[in-house]
Amino acid sequence: MVTAQVIGESDIVALACDHGGLALKAVLKATLEESGRSVLDLGTHDGSSVDYPVYAARMAEALSNGDAACGILICGTGIGISIAANRYPHIRAALVHDAFGARLCRQHNDANVLVFGGRTTGEEIAKDCLRLFLETPFEGGRHQRRVDMLASK
Ligand code: RB5
């Protein structure tokens, strides 16, 4: 399994959401672009009702192709899209609700996809979580062993 010690400043960040995450995706995309990050927007692009597994699959494909180094997924609660994303062996998707989770999912889990609930997490908290996700390195060591155990399933 490929693990990233840090998410580099030049790495492309992919974003994908269903209709429940559309508004928060727009906010986070703008935040990333304002900070000079390159983004890959995998949709959805309007408010029509869509199916979150489709967007988790797009994220899985983008990461396996190397089109992006990490990603952000958003659905209404973040639950459905994180369940869908974690069915792909190369994805470690972390649904977070606060800064502590955003930091620890990098330090301990080497999460490569950050997940939010667009209907459950406010913009400012999500922006704070995103910053921590991008800035926090994976600690490796005993955590590497555990991440490797995920890959051997
Ligand atoms: C869509 O209405 C909603 O079910 C979806 O965004 C998500 O919350 C599912 O887990």
PDB file of C-alpha atoms and ligand atoms in Angstrom:
ATOM      1  CA  MET A   1       0.000   0.000   0.000  1.00  0.00           C
ATOM      2  CA  VAL A   2       1.216   3.485  -0.839  1.00  0.00           C
ATOM      3  CA  THR A   3       1.420   5.722   2.201  1.00  0.00           C
ATOM      4  CA  ALA A   4       2.208   9.423   2.196  1.00  0.00           C
ATOM      5  CA  GLN A   5       4.247  10.859   5.056  1.00  0.00           C
ATOM      6  CA  VAL A   6       3.015  14.326   4.183  1.00  0.00           C
ATOM      7  CA  ILE A   7       0.609  15.699   1.629  1.00  0.00           C
ATOM      8  CA  GLY A   8       2.814  17.993  -0.432  1.00  0.00           C
ATOM      9  CA  GLU A   9       1.885  21.577  -1.256  1.00  0.00           C
ATOM     10  CA  SER A  10       2.054  20.788  -4.969  1.00  0.00           C
ATOM     11  CA  ASP A  11      -0.098  17.658  -4.685  1.00  0.00           C
ATOM     12  CA  ILE A  12      -3.465  17.794  -6.412  1.00  0.00           C
ATOM     13  CA  VAL A  13      -6.472  17.560  -4.113  1.00  0.00           C
ATOM     14  CA  ALA A  14      -9.582  15.915  -5.588  1.00  0.00           C
ATOM     15  CA  LEU A  15     -13.062  16.841  -4.395  1.00  0.00           C
ATOM     16  CA  ALA A  16     -16.302  14.951  -4.907  1.00  0.00           C
ATOM     17  CA  CYS A  17     -19.740  15.096  -3.322  1.00  0.00           C
ATOM     18  CA  ASP A  18     -23.382  14.248  -3.766  1.00  0.00           C
ATOM     19  CA  HIS A  19     -26.131  16.872  -3.613  1.00  0.00           C
ATOM     20  CA  GLY A  20     -25.915  16.936   0.199  1.00  0.00           C
ATOM     21  CA  GLY A  21     -22.328  18.129  -0.001  1.00  0.00           C
ATOM     22  CA  LEU A  22     -22.547  20.577  -2.875  1.00  0.00           C
ATOM     23  CA  ALA A  23     -22.437  23.795  -0.845  1.00  0.00           C
ATOM     24  CA  LEU A  24     -19.571  22.685   1.376  1.00  0.00           C
ATOM     25  CA  LYS A  25     -17.601  21.411  -1.627  1.00  0.00           C
ATOM     26  CA  ALA A  26     -17.805  24.874  -3.189  1.00  0.00           C
ATOM     27  CA  VAL A  27     -16.485  26.464   0.003  1.00  0.00           C
ATOM     28  CA  LEU A  28     -13.600  24.019   0.365  1.00  0.00           C
ATOM     29  CA  LYS A  29     -12.714  24.189  -3.310  1.00  0.00           C
ATOM     30  CA  ALA A  30     -12.484  27.987  -3.080  1.00  0.00           C
ATOM     31  CA  THR A  31     -10.401  27.717   0.090  1.00  0.00           C
ATOM     32  CA  LEU A  32      -7.957  25.362  -1.602  1.00  0.00           C
ATOM     33  CA  GLU A  33      -7.681  27.507  -4.714  1.00  0.00           C
ATOM     34  CA  GLU A  34      -7.171  30.674  -2.667  1.00  0.00           C
ATOM     35  CA  SER A  35      -4.282  28.969  -0.886  1.00  0.00           C
ATOM     36  CA  GLY A  36      -2.669  28.079  -4.224  1.00  0.00           C
ATOM     37  CA  ARG A  37      -3.584  24.402  -4.237  1.00  0.00           C
ATOM     38  CA  SER A  38      -4.420  22.563  -7.456  1.00  0.00           C
ATOM     39  CA  VAL A  39      -7.816  20.892  -7.307  1.00  0.00           C
ATOM     40  CA  LEU A  40      -9.629  18.265  -9.327  1.00  0.00           C
ATOM     41  CA  ASP A  41     -13.400  18.651  -9.058  1.00  0.00           C
ATOM     42  CA  LEU A  42     -15.079  15.299  -9.699  1.00  0.00           C
ATOM     43  CA  GLY A  43     -18.616  16.613  -9.198  1.00  0.00           C
ATOM     44  CA  THR A  44     -21.452  16.679  -8.565  1.00  0.00           C
ATOM     45  CA  HIS A  45     -21.926  20.113 -10.092  1.00  0.00           C
ATOM     46  CA  ASP A  46     -25.564  20.933  -9.389  1.00  0.00           C
ATOM     47  CA  GLY A  47     -28.215  20.245  -6.786  1.00  0.00           C
ATOM     48  CA  SER A  48     -29.977  17.363  -8.521  1.00  0.00           C
ATOM     49  CA  SER A  49     -30.319  14.242  -6.422  1.00  0.00           C
ATOM     50  CA  VAL A  50     -27.461  11.843  -7.177  1.00  0.00           C
ATOM     51  CA  ASP A  51     -26.033   8.650  -5.674  1.00  0.00           C
ATOM     52  CA  TYR A  52     -23.033   8.993  -3.356  1.00  0.00           C
ATOM     53  CA  PRO A  53     -21.380   5.641  -4.363  1.00  0.00           C
ATOM     54  CA  VAL A  54     -20.811   7.084  -7.831  1.00  0.00           C
ATOM     55  CA  TYR A  55     -18.731   9.920  -6.373  1.00  0.00           C
ATOM     56  CA  ALA A  56     -16.793   7.635  -4.053  1.00  0.00           C
ATOM     57  CA  ALA A  57     -15.966   5.540  -7.135  1.00  0.00           C
ATOM     58  CA  ARG A  58     -14.772   8.618  -9.009  1.00  0.00           C
ATOM     59  CA  MET A  59     -12.491   9.461  -6.097  1.00  0.00           C
ATOM     60  CA  ALA A  60     -11.142   5.896  -5.973  1.00  0.00           C
ATOM     61  CA  GLU A  61     -10.353   6.032  -9.670  1.00  0.00           C
ATOM     62  CA  ALA A  62      -8.679   9.444  -9.471  1.00  0.00           C
ATOM     63  CA  LEU A  63      -6.414   8.298  -6.644  1.00  0.00           C
ATOM     64  CA  SER A  64      -5.538   4.987  -8.257  1.00  0.00           C
ATOM     65  CA  ASN A  65      -4.730   6.739 -11.552  1.00  0.00           C
ATOM     66  CA  GLY A  66      -2.528   9.262  -9.776  1.00  0.00           C
ATOM     67  CA  ASP A  67      -4.715  12.141 -10.948  1.00  0.00           C
ATOM     68  CA  ALA A  68      -4.738  13.394  -7.351  1.00  0.00           C
ATOM     69  CA  ALA A  69      -2.735  12.616  -4.224  1.00  0.00           C
ATOM     70  CA  CYS A  70      -5.583  12.895  -1.752  1.00  0.00           C
ATOM     71  CA  GLY A  71      -9.222  13.814  -1.669  1.00  0.00           C
ATOM     72  CA  ILE A  72     -12.221  15.286   0.037  1.00  0.00           C
ATOM     73  CA  LEU A  73     -15.609  13.552  -0.072  1.00  0.00           C
ATOM     74  CA  ILE A  74     -18.856  15.048   1.151  1.00  0.00           C
ATOM     75  CA  CYS A  75     -22.409  13.764   1.364  1.00  0.00           C
ATOM     76  CA  GLY A  76     -25.233  14.811   3.679  1.00  0.00           C
ATOM     77  CA  THR A  77     -23.854  13.108   6.774  1.00  0.00           C
ATOM     78  CA  GLY A  78     -20.536  11.909   5.390  1.00  0.00           C
ATOM     79  CA  ILE A  79     -21.546   8.395   6.400  1.00  0.00           C
ATOM     80  CA  GLY A  80     -22.696   6.890   3.121  1.00  0.00           C
ATOM     81  CA  ILE A  81     -19.846   8.263   1.078  1.00  0.00           C
ATOM     82  CA  SER A  82     -17.224   7.147   3.611  1.00  0.00           C
ATOM     83  CA  ILE A  83     -18.679   3.623   3.707  1.00  0.00           C
ATOM     84  CA  ALA A  84     -18.563   3.569  -0.083  1.00  0.00           C
ATOM     85  CA  ALA A  85     -15.030   4.956  -0.306  1.00  0.00           C
ATOM     86  CA  ASN A  86     -13.587   2.531   2.229  1.00  0.00           C
ATOM     87  CA  ARG A  87     -14.647  -0.420   0.085  1.00  0.00           C
ATOM     88  CA  TYR A  88     -11.656   0.421  -2.152  1.00  0.00           C
ATOM     89  CA  PRO A  89      -8.434  -1.051  -0.727  1.00  0.00           C
ATOM     90  CA  HIS A  90      -6.273   1.959  -1.598  1.00  0.00           C
ATOM     91  CA  ILE A  91      -8.607   4.399   0.152  1.00  0.00           C
ATOM     92  CA  ARG A  92      -8.383   5.295   3.812  1.00  0.00           C
ATOM     93  CA  ALA A  93     -11.303   7.669   4.195  1.00  0.00           C
ATOM     94  CA  ALA A  94     -11.845   9.406   7.527  1.00  0.00           C
ATOM     95  CA  LEU A  95     -15.161  11.005   8.437  1.00  0.00           C
ATOM     96  CA  VAL A  96     -14.257  13.816  10.805  1.00  0.00           C
ATOM     97  CA  HIS A  97     -16.241  16.356  12.780  1.00  0.00           C
ATOM     98  CA  ASP A  98     -13.521  18.310  14.527  1.00  0.00           C
ATOM     99  CA  ALA A  99      -9.874  19.338  14.494  1.00  0.00           C
ATOM    100  CA  PHE A 100      -8.787  16.484  16.734  1.00  0.00           C
ATOM    101  CA  GLY A 101     -10.121  13.901  14.286  1.00  0.00           C
ATOM    102  CA  ALA A 102      -8.635  15.733  11.313  1.00  0.00           C
ATOM    103  CA  ARG A 103      -5.176  15.748  12.891  1.00  0.00           C
ATOM    104  CA  LEU A 104      -5.289  12.183  14.199  1.00  0.00           C
ATOM    105  CA  CYS A 105      -6.554  10.686  10.939  1.00  0.00           C
ATOM    106  CA  ARG A 106      -3.275  11.827   9.400  1.00  0.00           C
ATOM    107  CA  GLN A 107      -0.948  11.108  12.326  1.00  0.00           C
ATOM    108  CA  HIS A 108      -2.268   7.620  13.080  1.00  0.00           C
ATOM    109  CA  ASN A 109      -4.245   6.421  10.069  1.00  0.00           C
ATOM    110  CA  ASP A 110      -2.459   8.041   7.122  1.00  0.00           C
ATOM    111  CA  ALA A 111      -5.911   8.894   5.793  1.00  0.00           C
ATOM    112  CA  ASN A 112      -5.796   9.873   2.149  1.00  0.00           C
ATOM    113  CA  VAL A 113      -9.418  11.007   1.943  1.00  0.00           C
ATOM    114  CA  LEU A 114     -11.070  13.466   4.320  1.00  0.00           C
ATOM    115  CA  VAL A 115     -14.847  13.124   4.614  1.00  0.00           C
ATOM    116  CA  PHE A 116     -17.422  15.631   5.825  1.00  0.00           C
ATOM    117  CA  GLY A 117     -21.146  15.746   6.281  1.00  0.00           C
ATOM    118  CA  GLY A 118     -22.369  18.770   4.402  1.00  0.00           C
ATOM    119  CA  ARG A 119     -25.471  18.883   6.609  1.00  0.00           C
ATOM    120  CA  THR A 120     -23.644  18.248   9.865  1.00  0.00           C
ATOM    121  CA  THR A 121     -20.386  20.213   9.762  1.00  0.00           C
ATOM    122  CA  GLY A 122     -20.159  23.992   9.493  1.00  0.00           C
ATOM    123  CA  GLU A 123     -17.936  25.756   6.989  1.00  0.00           C
ATOM    124  CA  GLU A 124     -15.420  27.158   9.459  1.00  0.00           C
ATOM    125  CA  ILE A 125     -14.935  23.836  11.233  1.00  0.00           C
ATOM    126  CA  ALA A 126     -14.541  22.082   7.883  1.00  0.00           C
ATOM    127  CA  LYS A 127     -11.945  24.631   6.746  1.00  0.00           C
ATOM    128  CA  ASP A 128      -9.996  24.164   9.962  1.00  0.00           C
ATOM    129  CA  CYS A 129     -10.148  20.376   9.555  1.00  0.00           C
ATOM    130  CA  LEU A 130      -8.994  20.638   5.949  1.00  0.00           C
ATOM    131  CA  ARG A 131      -5.972  22.747   6.908  1.00  0.00           C
ATOM    132  CA  LEU A 132      -4.959  20.219   9.564  1.00  0.00           C
ATOM    133  CA  PHE A 133      -5.493  17.290   7.215  1.00  0.00           C
ATOM    134  CA  LEU A 134      -3.165  18.832   4.646  1.00  0.00           C
ATOM    135  CA  GLU A 135      -0.498  19.988   7.095  1.00  0.00           C
ATOM    136  CA  THR A 136      -0.236  17.000   9.410  1.00  0.00           C
ATOM    137  CA  PRO A 137       2.264  14.246   8.572  1.00  0.00           C
ATOM    138  CA  PHE A 138       1.712  10.543   9.161  1.00  0.00           C
ATOM    139  CA  GLU A 139       3.726   9.414  12.199  1.00  0.00           C
ATOM    140  CA  GLY A 140       4.593   5.964  10.839  1.00  0.00           C
ATOM    141  CA  GLY A 141       6.190   3.594  13.379  1.00  0.00           C
ATOM    142  CA  ARG A 142       3.588   1.451  15.145  1.00  0.00           C
ATOM    143  CA  HIS A 143       0.896   3.156  13.078  1.00  0.00           C
ATOM    144  CA  GLN A 144       2.535   1.966   9.870  1.00  0.00           C
ATOM    145  CA  ARG A 145       2.182  -1.615  11.069  1.00  0.00           C
ATOM    146  CA  ARG A 146      -1.528  -1.093  11.664  1.00  0.00           C
ATOM    147  CA  VAL A 147      -2.060   0.607   8.320  1.00  0.00           C
ATOM    148  CA  ASP A 148      -0.225  -2.299   6.663  1.00  0.00           C
ATOM    149  CA  MET A 149      -2.626  -4.703   8.401  1.00  0.00           C
ATOM    150  CA  LEU A 150      -5.521  -2.918   6.684  1.00  0.00           C
ATOM    151  CA  ALA A 151      -3.878  -3.560   3.337  1.00  0.00           C
ATOM    152  CA  SER A 152      -3.397  -7.267   4.023  1.00  0.00           C
ATOM    153  CA  LYS A 153      -7.146  -7.982   4.478  1.00  0.00           C
TER     154      LYS A 153
HETATM  155  C1  RB5 B   1     -28.797  12.045   0.479  1.00  0.00           C
HETATM  156  O1  RB5 B   1     -30.071  12.519   0.763  1.00  0.00           O
HETATM  157  C2  RB5 B   1     -28.148  11.485   1.728  1.00  0.00           C
HETATM  158  O2  RB5 B   1     -28.698  10.263   2.048  1.00  0.00           O
HETATM  159  C3  RB5 B   1     -26.659  11.361   1.518  1.00  0.00           C
HETATM  160  O3  RB5 B   1     -26.126  12.602   1.209  1.00  0.00           O
HETATM  161  C4  RB5 B   1     -25.853  10.869   2.696  1.00  0.00           C
HETATM  162  O4  RB5 B   1     -26.145  11.589   3.838  1.00  0.00           O
HETATM  163  C5  RB5 B   1     -25.851   9.416   2.921  1.00  0.00           C
HETATM  164  O5  RB5 B   1     -25.149   8.885   3.781  1.00  0.00           O
END
